[in-house]
PDB file of C-alpha atoms in Angstrom:
ATOM      1  CA  UNK A   1       0.000   0.000   0.000  1.00 48.00           C
ATOM      2  CA  UNK A   2       1.355   3.382  -0.982  1.00 50.00           C
ATOM      3  CA  UNK A   3       2.099   5.683   1.926  1.00 50.00           C
ATOM      4  CA  UNK A   4       0.854   9.252   1.637  1.00 54.00           C
ATOM      5  CA  UNK A   5       3.662  11.780   1.467  1.00 55.00           C
ATOM      6  CA  UNK A   6       3.539  14.180   4.373  1.00 56.00           C
ATOM      7  CA  UNK A   7       4.096  17.834   3.643  1.00 54.00           C
ATOM      8  CA  UNK A   8       6.543  19.793   5.815  1.00 52.00           C
ATOM      9  CA  UNK A   9       5.014  21.610   8.747  1.00 50.00           C
ATOM     10  CA  UNK A  10       5.939  25.141   7.720  1.00 49.00           C
ATOM     11  CA  UNK A  11       8.887  26.698   5.949  1.00 52.00           C
ATOM     12  CA  UNK A  12       9.589  29.392   8.533  1.00 68.00           C
ATOM     13  CA  UNK A  13      13.007  28.804  10.132  1.00 62.00           C
ATOM     14  CA  UNK A  14      11.470  29.383  13.571  1.00 55.00           C
ATOM     15  CA  UNK A  15       9.533  26.126  13.085  1.00 77.00           C
ATOM     16  CA  UNK A  16      12.652  24.014  12.514  1.00 85.00           C
ATOM     17  CA  UNK A  17      12.292  22.471  15.960  1.00 84.00           C
ATOM     18  CA  UNK A  18       8.771  21.250  15.075  1.00 85.00           C
ATOM     19  CA  UNK A  19      10.022  19.683  11.858  1.00 86.00           C
ATOM     20  CA  UNK A  20      12.891  18.020  13.711  1.00 88.00           C
ATOM     21  CA  UNK A  21      10.548  16.664  16.372  1.00 88.00           C
ATOM     22  CA  UNK A  22       8.330  14.918  13.813  1.00 88.00           C
ATOM     23  CA  UNK A  23      11.206  13.835  11.567  1.00 89.00           C
ATOM     24  CA  UNK A  24      13.128  12.239  14.443  1.00 90.00           C
ATOM     25  CA  UNK A  25      10.053  10.908  16.248  1.00 90.00           C
ATOM     26  CA  UNK A  26      11.030  12.638  19.461  1.00 92.00           C
ATOM     27  CA  UNK A  27       9.020  14.892  21.796  1.00 91.00           C
ATOM     28  CA  UNK A  28      11.099  16.910  24.284  1.00 91.00           C
ATOM     29  CA  UNK A  29      10.488  16.077  27.920  1.00 92.00           C
ATOM     30  CA  UNK A  30       9.480  19.661  28.762  1.00 90.00           C
ATOM     31  CA  UNK A  31       6.592  19.353  26.261  1.00 90.00           C
ATOM     32  CA  UNK A  32       5.189  16.364  28.162  1.00 90.00           C
ATOM     33  CA  UNK A  33       4.531  18.116  31.467  1.00 90.00           C
ATOM     34  CA  UNK A  34       0.965  18.881  32.522  1.00 89.00           C
ATOM     35  CA  UNK A  35      -0.503  20.806  35.407  1.00 90.00           C
ATOM     36  CA  UNK A  36      -3.841  19.414  36.583  1.00 88.00           C
ATOM     37  CA  UNK A  37      -6.449  21.858  37.831  1.00 87.00           C
ATOM     38  CA  UNK A  38      -9.369  20.343  39.820  1.00 86.00           C
ATOM     39  CA  UNK A  39     -12.543  21.866  38.353  1.00 83.00           C
ATOM     40  CA  UNK A  40     -15.780  21.513  40.280  1.00 82.00           C
ATOM     41  CA  UNK A  41     -18.697  19.666  38.617  1.00 77.00           C
ATOM     42  CA  UNK A  42     -21.116  20.982  41.257  1.00 76.00           C
ATOM     43  CA  UNK A  43     -21.034  23.988  43.562  1.00 79.00           C
ATOM     44  CA  UNK A  44     -20.000  23.485  46.261  1.00 81.00           C
ATOM     45  CA  UNK A  45     -18.104  20.196  45.714  1.00 77.00           C
ATOM     46  CA  UNK A  46     -18.643  17.638  48.467  1.00 79.00           C
ATOM     47  CA  UNK A  47     -16.734  14.576  47.274  1.00 79.00           C
ATOM     48  CA  UNK A  48     -13.193  14.754  45.910  1.00 77.00           C
ATOM     49  CA  UNK A  49     -13.745  11.509  43.989  1.00 74.00           C
ATOM     50  CA  UNK A  50     -17.104  12.392  42.415  1.00 75.00           C
ATOM     51  CA  UNK A  51     -17.465  16.172  42.315  1.00 79.00           C
ATOM     52  CA  UNK A  52     -14.137  17.265  40.813  1.00 81.00           C
ATOM     53  CA  UNK A  53     -13.028  16.980  37.192  1.00 80.00           C
ATOM     54  CA  UNK A  54      -9.277  17.075  36.428  1.00 80.00           C
ATOM     55  CA  UNK A  55      -8.414  19.630  33.738  1.00 83.00           C
ATOM     56  CA  UNK A  56      -4.894  19.306  32.315  1.00 84.00           C
ATOM     57  CA  UNK A  57      -3.029  22.427  31.253  1.00 87.00           C
ATOM     58  CA  UNK A  58      -0.516  21.409  28.589  1.00 89.00           C
ATOM     59  CA  UNK A  59       2.528  23.218  27.216  1.00 88.00           C
ATOM     60  CA  UNK A  60       1.669  25.598  24.380  1.00 87.00           C
ATOM     61  CA  UNK A  61       4.416  24.378  22.035  1.00 86.00           C
ATOM     62  CA  UNK A  62       3.231  20.786  22.463  1.00 87.00           C
ATOM     63  CA  UNK A  63      -0.363  21.759  21.652  1.00 88.00           C
ATOM     64  CA  UNK A  64       0.746  23.532  18.474  1.00 87.00           C
ATOM     65  CA  UNK A  65       2.691  20.585  17.080  1.00 89.00           C
ATOM     66  CA  UNK A  66       0.098  18.011  18.178  1.00 88.00           C
ATOM     67  CA  UNK A  67      -2.546  19.979  16.299  1.00 88.00           C
ATOM     68  CA  UNK A  68      -0.449  19.678  13.144  1.00 88.00           C
ATOM     69  CA  UNK A  69       0.163  15.956  13.692  1.00 91.00           C
ATOM     70  CA  UNK A  70      -3.544  15.471  14.380  1.00 89.00           C
ATOM     71  CA  UNK A  71      -4.398  16.966  10.976  1.00 89.00           C
ATOM     72  CA  UNK A  72      -1.995  14.470   9.407  1.00 90.00           C
ATOM     73  CA  UNK A  73      -3.648  11.580  11.249  1.00 91.00           C
ATOM     74  CA  UNK A  74      -7.237  12.467  10.314  1.00 89.00           C
ATOM     75  CA  UNK A  75      -7.076  11.306   6.653  1.00 90.00           C
ATOM     76  CA  UNK A  76      -6.003   7.854   7.887  1.00 93.00           C
ATOM     77  CA  UNK A  77      -8.591   7.676  10.675  1.00 92.00           C
ATOM     78  CA  UNK A  78     -11.731   9.205   9.169  1.00 91.00           C
ATOM     79  CA  UNK A  79     -12.446   6.472   6.558  1.00 91.00           C
ATOM     80  CA  UNK A  80     -12.702   3.920   9.389  1.00 92.00           C
ATOM     81  CA  UNK A  81     -15.074   5.955  11.596  1.00 90.00           C
ATOM     82  CA  UNK A  82     -18.785   5.246  11.171  1.00 85.00           C
ATOM     83  CA  UNK A  83     -21.628   7.759  11.101  1.00 86.00           C
ATOM     84  CA  UNK A  84     -22.555   6.941  14.701  1.00 89.00           C
ATOM     85  CA  UNK A  85     -19.242   8.267  16.051  1.00 90.00           C
ATOM     86  CA  UNK A  86     -19.315  11.886  17.211  1.00 91.00           C
ATOM     87  CA  UNK A  87     -16.936  14.281  18.917  1.00 86.00           C
ATOM     88  CA  UNK A  88     -13.484  15.630  17.970  1.00 82.00           C
ATOM     89  CA  UNK A  89     -14.304  15.307  14.274  1.00 81.00           C
ATOM     90  CA  UNK A  90     -14.864  18.896  13.254  1.00 74.00           C
ATOM     91  CA  UNK A  91     -18.425  18.849  11.907  1.00 79.00           C
ATOM     92  CA  UNK A  92     -19.753  16.018  14.121  1.00 84.00           C
ATOM     93  CA  UNK A  93     -20.379  17.911  17.322  1.00 86.00           C
ATOM     94  CA  UNK A  94     -22.453  17.528  20.487  1.00 90.00           C
ATOM     95  CA  UNK A  95     -25.553  18.954  18.822  1.00 90.00           C
ATOM     96  CA  UNK A  96     -25.323  16.418  16.003  1.00 91.00           C
ATOM     97  CA  UNK A  97     -25.033  13.545  18.493  1.00 92.00           C
ATOM     98  CA  UNK A  98     -28.148  14.659  20.417  1.00 92.00           C
ATOM     99  CA  UNK A  99     -30.145  15.207  17.212  1.00 93.00           C
ATOM    100  CA  UNK A 100     -29.153  11.788  15.841  1.00 92.00           C
ATOM    101  CA  UNK A 101     -30.250  10.087  19.063  1.00 92.00           C
ATOM    102  CA  UNK A 102     -33.567  11.946  19.316  1.00 92.00           C
ATOM    103  CA  UNK A 103     -34.344  11.346  15.639  1.00 92.00           C
ATOM    104  CA  UNK A 104     -33.865   7.574  15.938  1.00 91.00           C
ATOM    105  CA  UNK A 105     -35.951   7.435  19.124  1.00 92.00           C
ATOM    106  CA  UNK A 106     -38.784   9.632  17.872  1.00 90.00           C
ATOM    107  CA  UNK A 107     -38.984   7.749  14.567  1.00 89.00           C
ATOM    108  CA  UNK A 108     -39.741   4.637  16.612  1.00 87.00           C
ATOM    109  CA  UNK A 109     -42.177   6.358  18.977  1.00 87.00           C
ATOM    110  CA  UNK A 110     -44.034   7.895  16.030  1.00 86.00           C
ATOM    111  CA  UNK A 111     -44.979   4.400  14.820  1.00 85.00           C
ATOM    112  CA  UNK A 112     -46.247   3.390  18.265  1.00 83.00           C
ATOM    113  CA  UNK A 113     -43.128   1.534  19.407  1.00 84.00           C
ATOM    114  CA  UNK A 114     -40.909   2.079  22.413  1.00 88.00           C
ATOM    115  CA  UNK A 115     -37.176   2.279  22.923  1.00 91.00           C
ATOM    116  CA  UNK A 116     -35.043   0.647  25.584  1.00 92.00           C
ATOM    117  CA  UNK A 117     -31.838   2.620  25.890  1.00 94.00           C
ATOM    118  CA  UNK A 118     -28.754   2.198  28.045  1.00 96.00           C
ATOM    119  CA  UNK A 119     -26.326   5.026  28.791  1.00 96.00           C
ATOM    120  CA  UNK A 120     -22.943   3.334  29.255  1.00 95.00           C
ATOM    121  CA  UNK A 121     -20.207   4.862  31.374  1.00 93.00           C
ATOM    122  CA  UNK A 122     -16.638   3.604  31.028  1.00 92.00           C
ATOM    123  CA  UNK A 123     -14.632   3.811  34.234  1.00 88.00           C
ATOM    124  CA  UNK A 124     -11.720   6.233  33.806  1.00 84.00           C
ATOM    125  CA  UNK A 125     -11.953   5.786  30.044  1.00 83.00           C
ATOM    126  CA  UNK A 126      -8.917   7.882  29.124  1.00 84.00           C
ATOM    127  CA  UNK A 127      -6.922   6.617  32.082  1.00 81.00           C
ATOM    128  CA  UNK A 128      -7.244   2.938  31.190  1.00 84.00           C
ATOM    129  CA  UNK A 129      -6.305   3.020  27.494  1.00 88.00           C
ATOM    130  CA  UNK A 130      -3.789   0.264  26.789  1.00 90.00           C
ATOM    131  CA  UNK A 131      -1.058   1.829  24.648  1.00 91.00           C
ATOM    132  CA  UNK A 132      -0.035  -1.507  23.126  1.00 92.00           C
ATOM    133  CA  UNK A 133      -3.583  -2.211  21.952  1.00 93.00           C
ATOM    134  CA  UNK A 134      -3.952   1.343  20.672  1.00 93.00           C
ATOM    135  CA  UNK A 135      -0.744   1.185  18.623  1.00 93.00           C
ATOM    136  CA  UNK A 136      -1.692  -2.229  17.255  1.00 94.00           C
ATOM    137  CA  UNK A 137      -4.927  -0.717  15.919  1.00 95.00           C
ATOM    138  CA  UNK A 138      -3.226   2.418  14.597  1.00 94.00           C
ATOM    139  CA  UNK A 139      -0.707   0.339  12.669  1.00 93.00           C
ATOM    140  CA  UNK A 140      -2.753  -2.649  11.483  1.00 93.00           C
ATOM    141  CA  UNK A 141      -6.256  -1.180  11.119  1.00 93.00           C
ATOM    142  CA  UNK A 142      -5.630   2.451  10.191  1.00 94.00           C
ATOM    143  CA  UNK A 143      -2.257   2.101   8.450  1.00 93.00           C
ATOM    144  CA  UNK A 144      -0.607   5.044  10.228  1.00 93.00           C
ATOM    145  CA  UNK A 145       2.927   5.653   8.824  1.00 92.00           C
ATOM    146  CA  UNK A 146       5.821   4.658  11.075  1.00 91.00           C
ATOM    147  CA  UNK A 147       7.149   8.225  11.312  1.00 89.00           C
ATOM    148  CA  UNK A 148       3.894   9.372  12.933  1.00 92.00           C
ATOM    149  CA  UNK A 149       3.701   6.266  15.121  1.00 93.00           C
ATOM    150  CA  UNK A 150       7.234   6.903  16.400  1.00 93.00           C
ATOM    151  CA  UNK A 151       6.394  10.523  17.205  1.00 93.00           C
ATOM    152  CA  UNK A 152       3.129   9.538  18.904  1.00 92.00           C
ATOM    153  CA  UNK A 153       4.926   6.870  20.921  1.00 91.00           C
ATOM    154  CA  UNK A 154       7.359   9.473  22.197  1.00 93.00           C
ATOM    155  CA  UNK A 155       4.451  11.842  22.882  1.00 91.00           C
ATOM    156  CA  UNK A 156       2.734   9.291  25.149  1.00 90.00           C
ATOM    157  CA  UNK A 157       5.809   7.962  26.961  1.00 89.00           C
ATOM    158  CA  UNK A 158       7.430   9.401  30.080  1.00 90.00           C
ATOM    159  CA  UNK A 159       4.695  11.954  30.714  1.00 90.00           C
ATOM    160  CA  UNK A 160       4.575  13.747  34.067  1.00 90.00           C
ATOM    161  CA  UNK A 161       1.921  15.784  35.804  1.00 89.00           C
ATOM    162  CA  UNK A 162       1.289  17.609  39.046  1.00 91.00           C
ATOM    163  CA  UNK A 163      -1.808  19.039  40.700  1.00 90.00           C
ATOM    164  CA  UNK A 164      -2.077  22.780  41.213  1.00 89.00           C
ATOM    165  CA  UNK A 165      -4.686  24.519  43.350  1.00 84.00           C
ATOM    166  CA  UNK A 166      -4.391  28.287  43.663  1.00 82.00           C
ATOM    167  CA  UNK A 167      -0.717  28.903  44.471  1.00 84.00           C
ATOM    168  CA  UNK A 168       0.002  25.396  45.795  1.00 88.00           C
ATOM    169  CA  UNK A 169       1.371  22.568  43.656  1.00 89.00           C
ATOM    170  CA  UNK A 170       2.178  18.918  44.319  1.00 91.00           C
ATOM    171  CA  UNK A 171       5.341  17.079  43.296  1.00 91.00           C
ATOM    172  CA  UNK A 172       5.685  15.837  39.718  1.00 91.00           C
ATOM    173  CA  UNK A 173       4.496  12.272  39.163  1.00 90.00           C
ATOM    174  CA  UNK A 174       5.080  10.016  36.150  1.00 88.00           C
ATOM    175  CA  UNK A 175       1.995   8.603  34.451  1.00 82.00           C
ATOM    176  CA  UNK A 176       1.649   4.907  33.742  1.00 79.00           C
ATOM    177  CA  UNK A 177      -0.335   4.558  30.524  1.00 75.00           C
ATOM    178  CA  UNK A 178      -3.446   6.713  30.051  1.00 76.00           C
ATOM    179  CA  UNK A 179      -4.123   9.404  27.468  1.00 80.00           C
ATOM    180  CA  UNK A 180      -3.221  13.075  28.047  1.00 79.00           C
ATOM    181  CA  UNK A 181      -6.382  15.022  28.864  1.00 77.00           C
ATOM    182  CA  UNK A 182      -6.669  18.581  27.675  1.00 79.00           C
ATOM    183  CA  UNK A 183      -5.152  17.674  24.313  1.00 84.00           C
ATOM    184  CA  UNK A 184      -6.720  17.035  20.917  1.00 85.00           C
ATOM    185  CA  UNK A 185      -4.703  13.875  20.248  1.00 88.00           C
ATOM    186  CA  UNK A 186      -6.020  12.293  23.457  1.00 87.00           C
ATOM    187  CA  UNK A 187      -9.710  12.117  22.489  1.00 88.00           C
ATOM    188  CA  UNK A 188      -8.869  11.667  18.793  1.00 89.00           C
ATOM    189  CA  UNK A 189      -6.827   8.558  19.519  1.00 89.00           C
ATOM    190  CA  UNK A 190      -9.603   7.356  21.845  1.00 90.00           C
ATOM    191  CA  UNK A 191     -11.995   7.523  18.881  1.00 91.00           C
ATOM    192  CA  UNK A 192      -9.596   5.270  16.994  1.00 92.00           C
ATOM    193  CA  UNK A 193      -9.434   2.951  19.988  1.00 93.00           C
ATOM    194  CA  UNK A 194     -13.211   2.612  20.443  1.00 93.00           C
ATOM    195  CA  UNK A 195     -14.196   2.655  16.769  1.00 92.00           C
ATOM    196  CA  UNK A 196     -14.485  -1.153  16.555  1.00 92.00           C
ATOM    197  CA  UNK A 197     -16.972  -1.304  19.456  1.00 93.00           C
ATOM    198  CA  UNK A 198     -20.185  -2.907  18.155  1.00 90.00           C
ATOM    199  CA  UNK A 199     -23.051  -4.579  20.010  1.00 91.00           C
ATOM    200  CA  UNK A 200     -25.466  -5.659  17.205  1.00 89.00           C
ATOM    201  CA  UNK A 201     -27.897  -2.878  18.191  1.00 92.00           C
ATOM    202  CA  UNK A 202     -28.089   0.827  17.422  1.00 92.00           C
ATOM    203  CA  UNK A 203     -25.121   2.441  19.127  1.00 94.00           C
ATOM    204  CA  UNK A 204     -24.175   6.112  19.294  1.00 93.00           C
ATOM    205  CA  UNK A 205     -20.757   7.157  20.553  1.00 93.00           C
ATOM    206  CA  UNK A 206     -19.585  10.595  21.599  1.00 92.00           C
ATOM    207  CA  UNK A 207     -15.928   9.977  22.501  1.00 89.00           C
ATOM    208  CA  UNK A 208     -16.370   7.864  25.691  1.00 88.00           C
ATOM    209  CA  UNK A 209     -20.141   8.464  26.088  1.00 91.00           C
ATOM    210  CA  UNK A 210     -21.809   5.387  24.582  1.00 94.00           C
ATOM    211  CA  UNK A 211     -25.564   4.872  24.176  1.00 95.00           C
ATOM    212  CA  UNK A 212     -27.244   1.581  23.224  1.00 96.00           C
ATOM    213  CA  UNK A 213     -30.817   1.560  21.882  1.00 94.00           C
ATOM    214  CA  UNK A 214     -33.239  -1.315  21.229  1.00 92.00           C
ATOM    215  CA  UNK A 215     -36.644  -0.971  19.567  1.00 88.00           C
ATOM    216  CA  UNK A 216     -39.476  -2.572  21.569  1.00 85.00           C
ATOM    217  CA  UNK A 217     -42.849  -3.530  20.138  1.00 75.00           C
ATOM    218  CA  UNK A 218     -45.926  -4.934  21.856  1.00 65.00           C
ATOM    219  CA  UNK A 219     -45.087  -8.378  20.486  1.00 61.00           C
ATOM    220  CA  UNK A 220     -41.498  -8.233  21.729  1.00 58.00           C
ATOM    221  CA  UNK A 221     -41.555 -10.989  24.345  1.00 57.00           C
ATOM    222  CA  UNK A 222     -37.836 -11.355  24.940  1.00 66.00           C
ATOM    223  CA  UNK A 223     -35.839  -8.126  24.497  1.00 80.00           C
ATOM    224  CA  UNK A 224     -32.182  -8.565  23.581  1.00 89.00           C
ATOM    225  CA  UNK A 225     -30.647  -5.660  25.484  1.00 92.00           C
ATOM    226  CA  UNK A 226     -28.954  -7.937  28.025  1.00 93.00           C
ATOM    227  CA  UNK A 227     -27.243  -9.760  25.137  1.00 94.00           C
ATOM    228  CA  UNK A 228     -26.146  -6.422  23.669  1.00 95.00           C
ATOM    229  CA  UNK A 229     -24.639  -5.469  27.029  1.00 95.00           C
ATOM    230  CA  UNK A 230     -22.789  -8.792  27.125  1.00 95.00           C
ATOM    231  CA  UNK A 231     -21.321  -7.982  23.697  1.00 95.00           C
ATOM    232  CA  UNK A 232     -20.158  -4.627  25.040  1.00 96.00           C
ATOM    233  CA  UNK A 233     -18.630  -6.260  28.132  1.00 96.00           C
ATOM    234  CA  UNK A 234     -16.782  -8.779  25.944  1.00 96.00           C
ATOM    235  CA  UNK A 235     -15.317  -5.899  23.922  1.00 96.00           C
ATOM    236  CA  UNK A 236     -14.335  -4.138  27.151  1.00 94.00           C
ATOM    237  CA  UNK A 237     -12.534  -7.272  28.391  1.00 95.00           C
ATOM    238  CA  UNK A 238     -10.597  -7.646  25.135  1.00 95.00           C
ATOM    239  CA  UNK A 239      -9.568  -3.986  25.225  1.00 94.00           C
ATOM    240  CA  UNK A 240      -8.744  -3.675  28.948  1.00 92.00           C
ATOM    241  CA  UNK A 241     -11.641  -1.268  29.542  1.00 93.00           C
ATOM    242  CA  UNK A 242     -14.083  -1.314  32.460  1.00 92.00           C
ATOM    243  CA  UNK A 243     -17.781  -0.435  32.562  1.00 94.00           C
ATOM    244  CA  UNK A 244     -18.805   1.661  35.564  1.00 93.00           C
ATOM    245  CA  UNK A 245     -22.058  -0.067  36.564  1.00 94.00           C
ATOM    246  CA  UNK A 246     -22.909   2.575  39.171  1.00 92.00           C
ATOM    247  CA  UNK A 247     -23.015   5.324  36.514  1.00 92.00           C
ATOM    248  CA  UNK A 248     -24.512   3.190  33.727  1.00 95.00           C
ATOM    249  CA  UNK A 249     -28.275   3.773  33.502  1.00 96.00           C
ATOM    250  CA  UNK A 250     -31.252   2.320  31.624  1.00 95.00           C
ATOM    251  CA  UNK A 251     -34.317   4.225  30.444  1.00 94.00           C
ATOM    252  CA  UNK A 252     -37.533   3.141  28.692  1.00 91.00           C
ATOM    253  CA  UNK A 253     -39.058   5.639  26.259  1.00 89.00           C
ATOM    254  CA  UNK A 254     -42.571   5.322  24.885  1.00 83.00           C
ATOM    255  CA  UNK A 255     -45.853   3.637  25.795  1.00 78.00           C
ATOM    256  CA  UNK A 256     -44.394   0.193  26.503  1.00 69.00           C
ATOM    257  CA  UNK A 257     -42.825   1.078  29.836  1.00 59.00           C
ATOM    258  CA  UNK A 258     -43.444  -2.503  30.857  1.00 56.00           C
ATOM    259  CA  UNK A 259     -42.818  -3.552  34.410  1.00 61.00           C
ATOM    260  CA  UNK A 260     -42.103  -7.114  33.274  1.00 69.00           C
ATOM    261  CA  UNK A 261     -38.849  -6.131  31.540  1.00 81.00           C
ATOM    262  CA  UNK A 262     -36.008  -7.881  33.308  1.00 85.00           C
ATOM    263  CA  UNK A 263     -33.441  -5.819  35.177  1.00 89.00           C
ATOM    264  CA  UNK A 264     -30.226  -5.432  33.218  1.00 92.00           C
ATOM    265  CA  UNK A 265     -26.911  -6.306  34.835  1.00 92.00           C
ATOM    266  CA  UNK A 266     -23.173  -6.324  34.351  1.00 93.00           C
ATOM    267  CA  UNK A 267     -20.698  -8.680  35.993  1.00 90.00           C
ATOM    268  CA  UNK A 268     -20.502  -6.515  39.113  1.00 90.00           C
ATOM    269  CA  UNK A 269     -24.120  -5.514  39.673  1.00 93.00           C
ATOM    270  CA  UNK A 270     -27.455  -4.378  38.269  1.00 94.00           C
ATOM    271  CA  UNK A 271     -28.136  -1.366  36.048  1.00 95.00           C
ATOM    272  CA  UNK A 272     -30.454   1.225  37.565  1.00 94.00           C
ATOM    273  CA  UNK A 273     -33.576   2.123  35.582  1.00 93.00           C
ATOM    274  CA  UNK A 274     -34.224   5.892  35.579  1.00 93.00           C
ATOM    275  CA  UNK A 275     -36.855   8.248  34.213  1.00 91.00           C
ATOM    276  CA  UNK A 276     -34.391  10.997  33.278  1.00 92.00           C
ATOM    277  CA  UNK A 277     -30.709  11.232  32.425  1.00 94.00           C
ATOM    278  CA  UNK A 278     -28.248  14.019  31.710  1.00 92.00           C
ATOM    279  CA  UNK A 279     -26.440  13.250  28.449  1.00 92.00           C
ATOM    280  CA  UNK A 280     -23.931  15.697  26.976  1.00 91.00           C
ATOM    281  CA  UNK A 281     -25.328  18.445  29.260  1.00 89.00           C
ATOM    282  CA  UNK A 282     -28.887  17.850  28.048  1.00 92.00           C
ATOM    283  CA  UNK A 283     -31.552  16.405  30.364  1.00 94.00           C
ATOM    284  CA  UNK A 284     -33.464  13.611  28.603  1.00 92.00           C
ATOM    285  CA  UNK A 285     -36.747  12.368  30.080  1.00 91.00           C
ATOM    286  CA  UNK A 286     -38.493   9.082  29.358  1.00 88.00           C
ATOM    287  CA  UNK A 287     -41.512  11.024  28.057  1.00 87.00           C
ATOM    288  CA  UNK A 288     -39.156  13.116  25.866  1.00 86.00           C
ATOM    289  CA  UNK A 289     -40.411  16.249  27.582  1.00 87.00           C
ATOM    290  CA  UNK A 290     -38.100  19.249  27.846  1.00 90.00           C
ATOM    291  CA  UNK A 291     -39.475  20.423  31.210  1.00 92.00           C
ATOM    292  CA  UNK A 292     -36.515  19.202  33.289  1.00 92.00           C
ATOM    293  CA  UNK A 293     -33.950  20.649  30.887  1.00 93.00           C
ATOM    294  CA  UNK A 294     -35.739  24.006  30.709  1.00 93.00           C
ATOM    295  CA  UNK A 295     -36.010  24.153  34.499  1.00 92.00           C
ATOM    296  CA  UNK A 296     -32.281  23.467  34.737  1.00 90.00           C
ATOM    297  CA  UNK A 297     -31.465  26.263  32.263  1.00 92.00           C
ATOM    298  CA  UNK A 298     -33.736  28.717  34.119  1.00 93.00           C
ATOM    299  CA  UNK A 299     -32.072  27.790  37.406  1.00 90.00           C
ATOM    300  CA  UNK A 300     -28.630  28.449  35.910  1.00 86.00           C
ATOM    301  CA  UNK A 301     -29.753  31.825  34.612  1.00 89.00           C
ATOM    302  CA  UNK A 302     -30.988  32.810  38.054  1.00 87.00           C
TER     303      UNK A 302
END
């Protein structure tokens, strides 16, 4: 297979260090340092484990060159992404993901059917990415050239971070595996990692937010959602990922909110059935009413 010729970064002499970095497949150590800022999900935060989101501040030079490398990677990755994969792809944004989900659900409800949907949460998705499995996919599935693989390998290795809060900072600590958060290459490579996730049902993916949907009809005696979840768990086992059962939720939309539907489960517990769920900052209700979301927006405005 012919390898696409990569154009030089820029011709300006000031960019010679960028060209050398990619050409030699080497990322300077100082570019791989990150300061983590704990951002609060709720105000005030109560739990350090659940109410704080780590935001990584990366070095500016590293973000510039990774943006260029990312644009080189996209032509190799995009042909393998399906239409149900959203996020970090330019024109496939959060709004498109929500619209695609609502359209598929409402098309079913319009014909009198119902939808059984499961909102899957992967435990520490970016933190558990196996670099060996990722590079195997990048090389054998996507055909990424060796020069970019070598640079990306250097980019991921020997990374250090520290936590900073106000004027206080912790000691530097080396990361074992994981993807750098706060970068573009982190979520982009995660898309490549999760692209082969299939469950034999309608699946929508927004980076690590995964939603499974099954159409239910009045004659549906034995829904298959539990089997679809087993397919997802098998994929997770093969790819060293973990499903967070506590944050994974099930919701029934439509008139067939049957009480006889069996409770879904993973290998560590049952999946809670809810009447509303916040997906990509949008509150979704089982009746597909916007009351809860509007109330939330009004509360924020106040």
